[in-house]
XYZ file of C-alpha atoms in Angstrom:
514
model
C 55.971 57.249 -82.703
C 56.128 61.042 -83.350
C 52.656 61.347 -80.943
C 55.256 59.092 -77.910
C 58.150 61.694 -78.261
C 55.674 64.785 -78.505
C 53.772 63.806 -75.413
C 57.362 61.784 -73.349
C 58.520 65.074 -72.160
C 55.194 66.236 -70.536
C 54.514 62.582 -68.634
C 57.903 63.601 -67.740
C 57.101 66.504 -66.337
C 54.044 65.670 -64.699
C 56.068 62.536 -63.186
C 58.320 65.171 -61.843
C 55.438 67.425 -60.324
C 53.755 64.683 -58.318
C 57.232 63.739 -57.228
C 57.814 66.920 -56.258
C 54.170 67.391 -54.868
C 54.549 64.252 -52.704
C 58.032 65.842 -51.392
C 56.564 69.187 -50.343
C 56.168 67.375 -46.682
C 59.323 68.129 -45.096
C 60.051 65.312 -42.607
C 62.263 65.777 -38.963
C 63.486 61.963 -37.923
C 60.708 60.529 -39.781
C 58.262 62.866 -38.590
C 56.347 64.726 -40.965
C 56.672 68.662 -40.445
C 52.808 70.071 -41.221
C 52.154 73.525 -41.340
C 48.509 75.397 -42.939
C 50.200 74.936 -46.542
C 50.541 71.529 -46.289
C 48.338 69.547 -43.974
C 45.410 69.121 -46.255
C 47.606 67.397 -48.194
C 49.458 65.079 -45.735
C 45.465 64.202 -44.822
C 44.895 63.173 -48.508
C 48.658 61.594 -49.322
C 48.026 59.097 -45.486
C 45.065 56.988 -44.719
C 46.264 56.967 -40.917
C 47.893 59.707 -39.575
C 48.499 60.902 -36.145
C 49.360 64.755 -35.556
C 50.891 66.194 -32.364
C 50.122 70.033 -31.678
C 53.329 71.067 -29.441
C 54.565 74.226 -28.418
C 58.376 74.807 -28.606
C 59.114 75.570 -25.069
C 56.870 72.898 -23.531
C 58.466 70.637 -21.366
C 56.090 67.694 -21.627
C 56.493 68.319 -25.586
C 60.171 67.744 -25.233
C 59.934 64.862 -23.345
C 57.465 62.788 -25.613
C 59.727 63.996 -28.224
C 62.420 61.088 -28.341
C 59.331 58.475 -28.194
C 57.506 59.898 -30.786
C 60.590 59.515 -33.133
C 61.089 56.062 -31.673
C 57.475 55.214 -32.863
C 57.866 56.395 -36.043
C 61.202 54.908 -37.086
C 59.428 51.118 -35.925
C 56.075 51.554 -38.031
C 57.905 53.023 -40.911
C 60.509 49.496 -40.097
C 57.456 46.880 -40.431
C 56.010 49.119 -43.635
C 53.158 50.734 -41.660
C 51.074 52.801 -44.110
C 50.415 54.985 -40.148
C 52.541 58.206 -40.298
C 53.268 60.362 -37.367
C 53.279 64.064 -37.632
C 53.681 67.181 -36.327
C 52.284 70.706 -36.111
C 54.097 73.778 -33.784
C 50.947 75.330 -32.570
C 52.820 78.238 -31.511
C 53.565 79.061 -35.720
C 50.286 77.513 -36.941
C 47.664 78.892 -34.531
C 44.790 78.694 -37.064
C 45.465 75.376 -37.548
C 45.642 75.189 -33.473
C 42.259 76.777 -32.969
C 40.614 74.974 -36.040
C 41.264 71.616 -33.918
C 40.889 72.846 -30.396
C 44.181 72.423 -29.014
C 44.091 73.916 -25.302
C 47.248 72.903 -23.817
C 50.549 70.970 -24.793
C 50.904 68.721 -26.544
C 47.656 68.112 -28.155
C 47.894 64.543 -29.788
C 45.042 63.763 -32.804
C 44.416 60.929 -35.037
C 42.927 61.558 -38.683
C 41.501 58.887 -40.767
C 41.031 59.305 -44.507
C 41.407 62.540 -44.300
C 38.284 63.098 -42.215
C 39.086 66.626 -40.734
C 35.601 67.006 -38.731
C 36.105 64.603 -35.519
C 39.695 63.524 -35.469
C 40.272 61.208 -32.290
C 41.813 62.231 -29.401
C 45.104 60.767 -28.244
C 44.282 59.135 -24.872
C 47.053 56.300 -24.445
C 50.743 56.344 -22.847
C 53.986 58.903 -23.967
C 56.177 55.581 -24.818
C 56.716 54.863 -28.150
C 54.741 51.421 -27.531
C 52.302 52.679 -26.354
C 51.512 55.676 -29.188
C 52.259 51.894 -31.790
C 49.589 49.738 -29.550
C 46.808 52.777 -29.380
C 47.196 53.504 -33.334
C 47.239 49.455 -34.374
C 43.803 49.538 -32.087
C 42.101 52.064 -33.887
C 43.654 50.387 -37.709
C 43.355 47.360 -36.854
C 41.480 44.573 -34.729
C 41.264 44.601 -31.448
C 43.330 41.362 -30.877
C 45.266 39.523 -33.794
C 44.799 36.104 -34.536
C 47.681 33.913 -33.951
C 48.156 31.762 -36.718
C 51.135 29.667 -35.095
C 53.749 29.779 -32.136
C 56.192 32.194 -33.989
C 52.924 34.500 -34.211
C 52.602 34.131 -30.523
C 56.347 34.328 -29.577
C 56.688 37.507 -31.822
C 53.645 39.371 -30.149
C 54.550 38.366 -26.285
C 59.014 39.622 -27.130
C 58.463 42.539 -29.045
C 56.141 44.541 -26.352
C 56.770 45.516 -22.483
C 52.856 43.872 -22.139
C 50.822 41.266 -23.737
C 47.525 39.563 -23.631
C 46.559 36.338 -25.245
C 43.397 34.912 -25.519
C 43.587 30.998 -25.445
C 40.353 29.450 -26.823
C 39.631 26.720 -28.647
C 36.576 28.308 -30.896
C 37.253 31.847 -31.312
C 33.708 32.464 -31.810
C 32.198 31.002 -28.638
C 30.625 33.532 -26.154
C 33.873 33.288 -23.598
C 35.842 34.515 -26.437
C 33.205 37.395 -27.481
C 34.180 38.889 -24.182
C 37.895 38.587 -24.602
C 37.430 40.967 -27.993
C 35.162 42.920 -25.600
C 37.898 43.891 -23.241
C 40.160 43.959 -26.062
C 38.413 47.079 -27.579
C 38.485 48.610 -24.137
C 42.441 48.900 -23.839
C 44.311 51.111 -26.089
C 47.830 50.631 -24.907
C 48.390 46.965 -24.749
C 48.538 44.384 -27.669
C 45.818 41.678 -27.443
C 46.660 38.308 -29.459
C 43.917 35.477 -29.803
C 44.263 31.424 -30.935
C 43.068 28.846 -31.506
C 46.234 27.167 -32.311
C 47.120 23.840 -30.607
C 50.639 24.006 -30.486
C 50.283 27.396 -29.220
C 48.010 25.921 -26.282
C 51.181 23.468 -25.699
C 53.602 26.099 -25.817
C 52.127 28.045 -23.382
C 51.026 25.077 -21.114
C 47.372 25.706 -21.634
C 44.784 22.366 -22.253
C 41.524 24.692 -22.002
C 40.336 28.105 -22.549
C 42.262 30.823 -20.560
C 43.727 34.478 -20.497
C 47.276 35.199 -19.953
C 49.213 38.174 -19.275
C 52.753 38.891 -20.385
C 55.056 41.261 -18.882
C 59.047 41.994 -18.986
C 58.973 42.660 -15.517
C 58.335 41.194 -12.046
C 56.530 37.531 -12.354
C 57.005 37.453 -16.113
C 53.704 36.078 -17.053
C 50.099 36.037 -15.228
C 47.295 33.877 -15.807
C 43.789 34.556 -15.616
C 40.876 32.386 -13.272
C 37.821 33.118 -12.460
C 34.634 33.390 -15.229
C 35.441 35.140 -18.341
C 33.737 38.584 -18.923
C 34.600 41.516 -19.753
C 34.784 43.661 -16.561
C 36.646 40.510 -15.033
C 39.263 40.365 -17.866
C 39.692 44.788 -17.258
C 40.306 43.940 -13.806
C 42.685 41.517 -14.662
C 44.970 43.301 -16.902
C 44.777 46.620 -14.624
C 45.780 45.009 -12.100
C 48.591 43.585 -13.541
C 49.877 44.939 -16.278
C 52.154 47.818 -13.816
C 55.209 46.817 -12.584
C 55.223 46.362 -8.680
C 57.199 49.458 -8.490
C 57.198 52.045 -11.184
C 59.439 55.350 -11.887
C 57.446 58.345 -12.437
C 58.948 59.851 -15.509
C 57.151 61.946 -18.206
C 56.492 58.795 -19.726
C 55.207 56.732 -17.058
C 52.765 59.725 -15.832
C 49.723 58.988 -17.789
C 49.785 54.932 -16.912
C 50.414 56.182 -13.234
C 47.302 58.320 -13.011
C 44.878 56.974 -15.481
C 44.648 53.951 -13.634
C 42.046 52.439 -11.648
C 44.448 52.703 -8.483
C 43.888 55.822 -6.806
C 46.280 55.442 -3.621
C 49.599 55.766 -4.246
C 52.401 55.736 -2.078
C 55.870 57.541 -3.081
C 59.610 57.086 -2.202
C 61.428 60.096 -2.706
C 65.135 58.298 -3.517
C 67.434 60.352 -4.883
C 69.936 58.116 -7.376
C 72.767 59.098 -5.982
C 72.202 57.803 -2.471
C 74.002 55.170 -0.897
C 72.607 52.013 -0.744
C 69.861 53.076 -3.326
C 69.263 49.720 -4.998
C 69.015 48.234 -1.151
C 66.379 51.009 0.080
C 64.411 50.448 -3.962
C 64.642 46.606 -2.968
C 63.076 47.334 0.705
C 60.417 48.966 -0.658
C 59.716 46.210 -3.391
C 59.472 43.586 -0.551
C 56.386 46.073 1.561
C 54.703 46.135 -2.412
C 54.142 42.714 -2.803
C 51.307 42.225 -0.427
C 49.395 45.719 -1.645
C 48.953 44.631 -5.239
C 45.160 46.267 -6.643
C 45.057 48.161 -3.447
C 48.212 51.226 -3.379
C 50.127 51.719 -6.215
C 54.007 51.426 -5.085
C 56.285 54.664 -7.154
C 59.722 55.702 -6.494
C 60.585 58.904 -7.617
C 64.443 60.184 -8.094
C 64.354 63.659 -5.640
C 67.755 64.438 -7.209
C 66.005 65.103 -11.147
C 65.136 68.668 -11.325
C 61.922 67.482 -13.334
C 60.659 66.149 -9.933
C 61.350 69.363 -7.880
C 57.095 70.415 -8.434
C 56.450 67.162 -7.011
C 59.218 67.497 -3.305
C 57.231 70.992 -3.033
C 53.870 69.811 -3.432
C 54.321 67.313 -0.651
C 56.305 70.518 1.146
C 59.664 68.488 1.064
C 63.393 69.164 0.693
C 66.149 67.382 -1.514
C 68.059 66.973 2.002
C 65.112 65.408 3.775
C 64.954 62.076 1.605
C 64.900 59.446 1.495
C 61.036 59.825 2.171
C 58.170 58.220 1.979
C 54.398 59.743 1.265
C 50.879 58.542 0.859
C 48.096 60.434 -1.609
C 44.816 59.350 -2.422
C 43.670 61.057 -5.698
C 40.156 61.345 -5.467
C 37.774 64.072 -5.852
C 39.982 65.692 -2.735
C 44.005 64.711 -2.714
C 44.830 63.846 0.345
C 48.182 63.248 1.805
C 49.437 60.708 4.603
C 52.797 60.944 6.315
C 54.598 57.562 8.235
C 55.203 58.053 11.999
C 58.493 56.351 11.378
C 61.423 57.840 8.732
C 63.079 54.362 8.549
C 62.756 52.691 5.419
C 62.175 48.965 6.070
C 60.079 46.571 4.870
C 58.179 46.219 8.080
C 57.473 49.866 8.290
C 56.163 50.290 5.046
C 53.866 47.708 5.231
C 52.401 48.475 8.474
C 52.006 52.242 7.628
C 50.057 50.817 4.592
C 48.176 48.345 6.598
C 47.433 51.401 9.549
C 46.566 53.373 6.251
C 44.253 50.669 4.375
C 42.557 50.290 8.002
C 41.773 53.721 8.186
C 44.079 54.658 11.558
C 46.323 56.937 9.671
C 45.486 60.992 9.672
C 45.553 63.591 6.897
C 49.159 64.911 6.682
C 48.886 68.830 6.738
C 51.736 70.610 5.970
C 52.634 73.759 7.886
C 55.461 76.082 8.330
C 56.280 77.862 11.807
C 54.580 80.746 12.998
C 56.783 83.621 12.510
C 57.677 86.178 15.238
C 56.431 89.114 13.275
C 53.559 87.028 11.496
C 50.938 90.202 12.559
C 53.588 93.233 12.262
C 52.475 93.969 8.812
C 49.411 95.207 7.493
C 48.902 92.015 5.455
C 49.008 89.354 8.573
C 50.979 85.978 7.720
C 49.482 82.600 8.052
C 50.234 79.083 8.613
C 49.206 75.941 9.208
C 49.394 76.344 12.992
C 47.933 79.949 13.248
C 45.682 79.630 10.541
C 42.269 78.030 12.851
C 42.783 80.746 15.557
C 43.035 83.718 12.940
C 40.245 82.845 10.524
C 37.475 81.614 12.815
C 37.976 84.210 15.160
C 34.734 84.755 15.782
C 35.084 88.365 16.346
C 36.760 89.201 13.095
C 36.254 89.583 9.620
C 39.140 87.565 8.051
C 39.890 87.646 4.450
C 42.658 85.314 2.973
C 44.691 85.374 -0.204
C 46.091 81.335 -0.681
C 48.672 81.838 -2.931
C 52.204 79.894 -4.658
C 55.980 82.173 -4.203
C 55.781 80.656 -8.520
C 52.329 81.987 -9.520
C 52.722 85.052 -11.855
C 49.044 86.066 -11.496
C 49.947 85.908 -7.126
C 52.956 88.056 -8.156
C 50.553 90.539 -10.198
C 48.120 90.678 -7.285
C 50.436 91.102 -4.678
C 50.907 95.286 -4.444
C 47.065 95.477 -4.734
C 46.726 92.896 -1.563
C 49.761 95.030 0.147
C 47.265 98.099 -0.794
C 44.105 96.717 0.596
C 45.716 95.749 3.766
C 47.149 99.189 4.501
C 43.567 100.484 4.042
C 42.012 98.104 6.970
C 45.741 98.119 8.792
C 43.689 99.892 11.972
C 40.133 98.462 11.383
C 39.001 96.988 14.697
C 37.173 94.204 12.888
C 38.607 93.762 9.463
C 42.014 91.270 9.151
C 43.768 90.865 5.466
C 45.485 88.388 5.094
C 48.096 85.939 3.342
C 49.119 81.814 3.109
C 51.836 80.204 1.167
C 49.339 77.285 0.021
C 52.516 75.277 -1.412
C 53.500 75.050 2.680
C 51.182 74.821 4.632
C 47.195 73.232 4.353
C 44.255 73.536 6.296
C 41.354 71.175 6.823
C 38.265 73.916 6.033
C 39.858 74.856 2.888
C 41.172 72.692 -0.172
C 43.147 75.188 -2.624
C 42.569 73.916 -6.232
C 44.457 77.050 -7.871
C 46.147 80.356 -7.446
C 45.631 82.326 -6.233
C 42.409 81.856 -4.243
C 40.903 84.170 -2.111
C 38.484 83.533 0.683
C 36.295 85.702 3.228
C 36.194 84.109 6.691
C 32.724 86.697 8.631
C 32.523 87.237 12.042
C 30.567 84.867 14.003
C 30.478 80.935 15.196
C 29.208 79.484 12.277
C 32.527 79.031 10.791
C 31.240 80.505 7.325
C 33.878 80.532 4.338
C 32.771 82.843 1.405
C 34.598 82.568 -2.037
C 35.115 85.682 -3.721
C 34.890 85.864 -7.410
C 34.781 89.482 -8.087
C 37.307 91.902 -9.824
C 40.676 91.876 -8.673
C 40.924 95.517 -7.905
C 41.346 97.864 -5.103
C 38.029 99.025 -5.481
C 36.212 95.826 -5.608
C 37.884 94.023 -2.590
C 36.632 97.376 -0.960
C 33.185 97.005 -1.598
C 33.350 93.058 -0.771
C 34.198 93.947 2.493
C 32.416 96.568 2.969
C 29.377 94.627 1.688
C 30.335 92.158 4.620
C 31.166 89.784 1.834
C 28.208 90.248 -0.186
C 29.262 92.197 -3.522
C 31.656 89.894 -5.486
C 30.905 87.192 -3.032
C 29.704 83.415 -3.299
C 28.748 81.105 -0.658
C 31.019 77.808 -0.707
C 27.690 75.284 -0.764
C 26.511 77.498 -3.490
C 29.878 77.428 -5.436
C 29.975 73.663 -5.204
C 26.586 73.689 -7.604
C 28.031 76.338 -10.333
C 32.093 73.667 -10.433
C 30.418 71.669 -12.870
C 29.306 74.127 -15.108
C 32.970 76.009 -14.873
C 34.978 76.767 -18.413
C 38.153 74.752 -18.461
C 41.047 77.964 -18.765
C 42.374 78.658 -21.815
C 45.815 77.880 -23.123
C 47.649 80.904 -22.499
C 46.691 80.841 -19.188
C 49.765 81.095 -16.406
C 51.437 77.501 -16.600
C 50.980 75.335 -13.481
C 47.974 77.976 -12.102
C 45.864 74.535 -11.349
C 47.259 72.088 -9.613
C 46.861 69.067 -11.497
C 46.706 65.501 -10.753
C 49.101 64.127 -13.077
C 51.833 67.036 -12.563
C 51.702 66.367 -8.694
């Protein structure tokens, strides 16, 4: 008895140091806060735990913000042993660096505690979607459905939902629904065998169904079951019609296997909106798998990147656009500006049927474009100036935002007041973010290019120092020193560093920030 009160007071106080231990992770909404101290022990406290790397003035951080709280509060509601977690890269940048976060925010995964190949975050910014991605990768790929409230659960609590219908769940059909299952992060894949599930759904053989909170409700598989079937299947449908672009909806938008998109700028606060939104739902319907149909409020200053890129103003929409985002983006303009149905859907049609030209945007030539020692281009001067065949032309393509433009700029000014009175030698400038040329497709800023004398329309990149004294000897080199063919540059792109995080924000032009 003596030995139980001697030793009571120290269980006590080791009871009260792992209490204290396992409290040491400060939490923010339900989000664990993990800084150097602490995250080796968050990774040995949590089998599953998913870590966002954010930076405090990041924009896309705050966005995903709300929907990463969202996603914790519902697995910590159905006693999910997944926690969600954050680290401010900005405070912890050994921790940063250790993991090889380049940009914000930098989502990871960690499984007991395995530090050495956490997996990358690759799914959606909704809170579903982070719930469906994490379930994949800690659970199976589709749940078995043990009876109709099973099924009824999984197809109301999620935006999207597939369920496998077959009647043995290890035949070779149902092999390649697990397939396809394994293949999709973001959406919830259920699989029976049940017969009253087969009768609530209206099923009486094997089949694949689809089920949405939007448009039709529910789609239903036909054709053979395989895998690359079912994926074409469930990308095809598992979009709304239309879709927002938000910070949320960004990654479904582009990570698709749709690569046309068409765009109405609309602001909210138009009249009429839900009738013009309603228009261009009707032109959708027969483009389904072929253009991707987005409406995107012009009014949001989030969106104001996006009504430059296509070199619009908040006065000129409603508006309607066309990009295909392959290896080049190209853009498409409609002959018409009215908004109906029928237009839409014959500019897609014209468009699909390949009658519809590149859209290059272009400001007017100013009155004093060549007063200056730096000459100004456009889109409508630019051919005449660059390929005169007579002159030596080099170009800086640059964005009014770019802070390494803005640092350039009095070293440009100086290198065109040194050739100002050369008889063969032209410096000069384009505002890439309003006007675009055929010859040249500006992938970042600024970019400079060296258009030599002669007819063989020859574009040279140049990729030496950005100094007075090297542009000199470029040019005086006749675009030799510091100078790289563009057939040669296209066989070093793939070899290229990606830039490093501190590098200017928005200096690329990305396809997903449009």
């Amino acid at each position: 008895m003596k030995t139980v009160r001697f030793f009571a007071p120290l269980l006590c106080l080791l009871w009260l140091g792992q209490a204290c231990s396992a409290a040491d992770i400060e939490e923010e909404e339900g989000v664990l806060v993990l800084k150097s101290a602490n995250f080796e022990q968050a990774l040995e406290q949590y089998q599953h735990i998913l870590v966002e790397f954010y930076a405090p003035w990041c924009g896309h951080c705050k966005a995903l913000a709300p929907e990463y709280v969202k996603a914790a509060a519902k697995l910590k509601s159905e006693n999910s042993e997944i926690r969600l977690a954050k680290v401010d890269a900005t405070e912890e940048s050994e921790l940063a660096q250790q993991f090889g976060v380049r940009g914000y925010p930098t989502i990871k995964f960690f499984r007991n505690g395995d530090k050495s190949s956490p997996k990358e975050y690759s799914a959606g910014r909704e809170a579903d979607d982070i719930i469906n991605w994490l379930k994949k990768r800690t659970g199976p790929a589709a749940t078995i459905l043990a009876d109709v409230s099973a099924a009824e659960n999984l197809v109301e609590s999620n935006e999207v939902a597939v369920i496998g219908f077959f009647k043995d769940a290890e035949s070779d059909v149902a092999k390649q629904f697990f397939l396809a299952a394994e293949s999709i992060d973001d959406i919830p894949f259920g699989i029976t065998s049940n017969s009253d599930i087969f009768a609530k759904y209206q099923l009486n053989k094997d089949g694949v169904a689809l089920f949405k909170k939007f448009d039709e409700g529910r789609n239903n598989f036909d054709g053979e079951i395989t895998k690359e079937n079912l994926l074409n299947f469930i990308k095809s449908n598992q979009l709304p019609l239309v879709i927002e672009f938000t910070e949320q909806t960004a990654p479904k938008i582009f990570g698709g296997e749709i690569k046309t998109h068409i765009l109405l700028f609309l602001p909210k606060s138009v009249e009429d909106y839900q009738g013009k939104l309603d228009n261009f739902k009707k032109a959708a319907e027969g483009f389904k798998g072929k253009i991707l149909f987005i409406f995107i409020d012009s009014d949001h200053s989030d969106n104001q990147r996006i009504l430059e890129f296509f070199g619009l103003k908040k006065e000129e929409c409603p508006a309607i656009r066309l990009i295909t985002l392959e290896e080049e983006m190209t853009k498409y303009k409609p002959e018409s500006d009215e908004l109906t149905p029928e237009n839409i859907r014959d500019f897609c049609h014209k468009f699909l049927e390949g009658k519809v030209k590149p859209h290059l945007m272009s400001q007017e030539i100013s009155d004093d474009w060549d007063k200056q020692p730096v000459k100004v281009l456009v889109g409508k001067n630019f051919e005449e100036v660059a390929f005169d065949e007579n002159k030596n032309v080099f170009v800086e393509f640059y964005a009014p935002w770019c802070g390494h433009c803005k640092q350039l700029a009095p070293i440009w000014d100086k290198l065109g007041e040194t050739y100002k009175d050369h008889e063969s030698i032209i410096i000069a400038k384009m505002d890439s973010t309003a006007n675009e040329v055929e010859a040249v497709k500006v992938h970042s800023f600024p970019t400079l290019k060296f258009f030599p004398a002669g007819p063989a329309r020859t574009v040279v990149d140049y990729n030496g120092e950005r100094t007075l004294e090297g542009f000199k000897k470029f040019l005086e080199s006749g675009g030799k020193d510091g100078g790289i063919d563009e057939e040669d540059l296209k066989d070093l792109e793939d070899v290229e560093e990606e830039p490093d995080v501190d590098e200017e924000e928005g200096a690329t032009i990305q396809k997903d920030e449009l």
